[in-house]
PDB file of C-alpha atoms in Angstrom:
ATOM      1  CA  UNK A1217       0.000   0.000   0.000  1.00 53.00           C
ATOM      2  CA  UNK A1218       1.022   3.692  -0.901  1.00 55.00           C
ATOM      3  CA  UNK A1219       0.030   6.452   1.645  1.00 59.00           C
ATOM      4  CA  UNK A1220      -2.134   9.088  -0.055  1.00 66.00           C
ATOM      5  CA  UNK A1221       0.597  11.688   1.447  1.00 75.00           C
ATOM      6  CA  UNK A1222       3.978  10.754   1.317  1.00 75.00           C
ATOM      7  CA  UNK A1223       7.379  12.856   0.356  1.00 79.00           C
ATOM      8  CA  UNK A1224       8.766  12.463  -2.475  1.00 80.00           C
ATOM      9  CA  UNK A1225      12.716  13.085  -2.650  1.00 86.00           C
ATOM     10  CA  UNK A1226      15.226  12.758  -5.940  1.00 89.00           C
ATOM     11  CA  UNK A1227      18.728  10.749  -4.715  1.00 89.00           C
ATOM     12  CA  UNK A1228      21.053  10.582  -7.122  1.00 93.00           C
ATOM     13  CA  UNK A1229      23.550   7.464  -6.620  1.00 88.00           C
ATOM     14  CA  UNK A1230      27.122   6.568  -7.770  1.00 91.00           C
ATOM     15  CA  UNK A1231      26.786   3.266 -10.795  1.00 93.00           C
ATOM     16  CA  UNK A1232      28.537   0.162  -9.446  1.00 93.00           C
ATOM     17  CA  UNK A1233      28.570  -2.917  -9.405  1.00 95.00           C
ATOM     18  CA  UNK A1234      27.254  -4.530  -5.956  1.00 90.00           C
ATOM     19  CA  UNK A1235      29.005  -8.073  -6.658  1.00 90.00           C
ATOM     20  CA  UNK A1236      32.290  -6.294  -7.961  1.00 95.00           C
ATOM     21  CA  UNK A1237      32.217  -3.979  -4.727  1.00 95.00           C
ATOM     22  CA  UNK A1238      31.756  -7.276  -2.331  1.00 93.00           C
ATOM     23  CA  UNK A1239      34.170  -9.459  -3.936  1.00 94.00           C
ATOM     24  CA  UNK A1240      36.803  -6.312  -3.378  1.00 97.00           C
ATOM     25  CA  UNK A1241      35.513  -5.942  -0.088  1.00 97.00           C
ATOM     26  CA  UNK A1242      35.673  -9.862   0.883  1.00 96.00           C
ATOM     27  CA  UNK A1243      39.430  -9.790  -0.387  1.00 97.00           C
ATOM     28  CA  UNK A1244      40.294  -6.843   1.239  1.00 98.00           C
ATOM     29  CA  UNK A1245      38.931  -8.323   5.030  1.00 98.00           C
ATOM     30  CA  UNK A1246      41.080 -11.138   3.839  1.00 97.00           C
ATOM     31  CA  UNK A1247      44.229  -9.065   3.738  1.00 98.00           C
ATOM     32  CA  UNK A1248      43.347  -7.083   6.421  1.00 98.00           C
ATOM     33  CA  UNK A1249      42.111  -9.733   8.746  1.00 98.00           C
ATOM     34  CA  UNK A1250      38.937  -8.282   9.635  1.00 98.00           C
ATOM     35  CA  UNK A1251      35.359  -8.831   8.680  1.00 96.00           C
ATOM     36  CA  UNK A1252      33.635  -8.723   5.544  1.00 96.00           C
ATOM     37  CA  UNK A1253      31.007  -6.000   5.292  1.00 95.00           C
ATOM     38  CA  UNK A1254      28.906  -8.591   3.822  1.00 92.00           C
ATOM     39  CA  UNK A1255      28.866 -12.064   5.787  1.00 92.00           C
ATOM     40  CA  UNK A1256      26.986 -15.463   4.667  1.00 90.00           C
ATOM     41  CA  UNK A1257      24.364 -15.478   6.725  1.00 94.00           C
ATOM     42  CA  UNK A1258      23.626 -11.645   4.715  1.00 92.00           C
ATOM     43  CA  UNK A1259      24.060 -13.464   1.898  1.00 90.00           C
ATOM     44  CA  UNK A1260      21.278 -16.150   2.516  1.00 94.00           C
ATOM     45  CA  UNK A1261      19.010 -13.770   3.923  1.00 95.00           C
ATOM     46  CA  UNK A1262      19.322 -12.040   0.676  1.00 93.00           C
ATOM     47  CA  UNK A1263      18.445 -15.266  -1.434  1.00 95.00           C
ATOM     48  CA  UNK A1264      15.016 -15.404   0.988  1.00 96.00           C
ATOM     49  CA  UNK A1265      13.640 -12.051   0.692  1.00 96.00           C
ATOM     50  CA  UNK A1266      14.378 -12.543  -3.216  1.00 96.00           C
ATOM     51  CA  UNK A1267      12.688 -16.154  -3.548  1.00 96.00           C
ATOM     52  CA  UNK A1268       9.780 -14.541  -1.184  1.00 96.00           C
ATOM     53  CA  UNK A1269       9.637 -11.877  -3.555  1.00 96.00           C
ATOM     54  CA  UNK A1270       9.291 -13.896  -6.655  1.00 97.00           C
ATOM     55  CA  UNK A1271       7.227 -16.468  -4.840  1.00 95.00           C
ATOM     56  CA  UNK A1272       4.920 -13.304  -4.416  1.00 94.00           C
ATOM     57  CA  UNK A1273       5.119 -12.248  -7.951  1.00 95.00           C
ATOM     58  CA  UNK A1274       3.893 -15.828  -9.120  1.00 96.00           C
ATOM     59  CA  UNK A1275       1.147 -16.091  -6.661  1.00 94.00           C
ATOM     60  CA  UNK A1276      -0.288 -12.167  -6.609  1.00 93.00           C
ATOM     61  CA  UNK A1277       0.044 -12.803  -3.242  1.00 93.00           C
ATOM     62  CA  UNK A1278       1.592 -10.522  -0.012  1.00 92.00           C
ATOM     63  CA  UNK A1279       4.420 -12.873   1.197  1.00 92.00           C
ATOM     64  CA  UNK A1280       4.854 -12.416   5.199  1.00 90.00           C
ATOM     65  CA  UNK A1281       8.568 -12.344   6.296  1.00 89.00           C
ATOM     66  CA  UNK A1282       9.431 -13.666   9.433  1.00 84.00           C
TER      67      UNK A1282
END
């Protein structure tokens, strides 16, 4: 659902590439010996929210989260 009033702002962002910019980032935690910005457990909550969205898409259906 879309409020009736809502603002409406213009952000203007950098083009990258997401997977470029975590691979550099994963290799760089590497060489650093810290943590990745990105860990796995990001990673498969990622593939969730995507297969909930496209489980959504198929069905026309509001897919609850948990």
């Amino acid at each position: 659902m879309i409020p009736q009033e809502y603002e409406h702002r213009h952000v203007t962002l950098k083009k990258q590439e997401p997977l470029k910019n975590e691979l550099k980032d994963f290799l760089d935690a590497i060489e650093k010996k810290r943590k990745p910005l990105v860990n796995g457990e990001d990673g498969i909550e990622g593939l969730r929210i995507v297969g909930a969205a496209l489980d959504s898409i198929r069905n026309r259906k509001v897919v609850e989260l948990a």
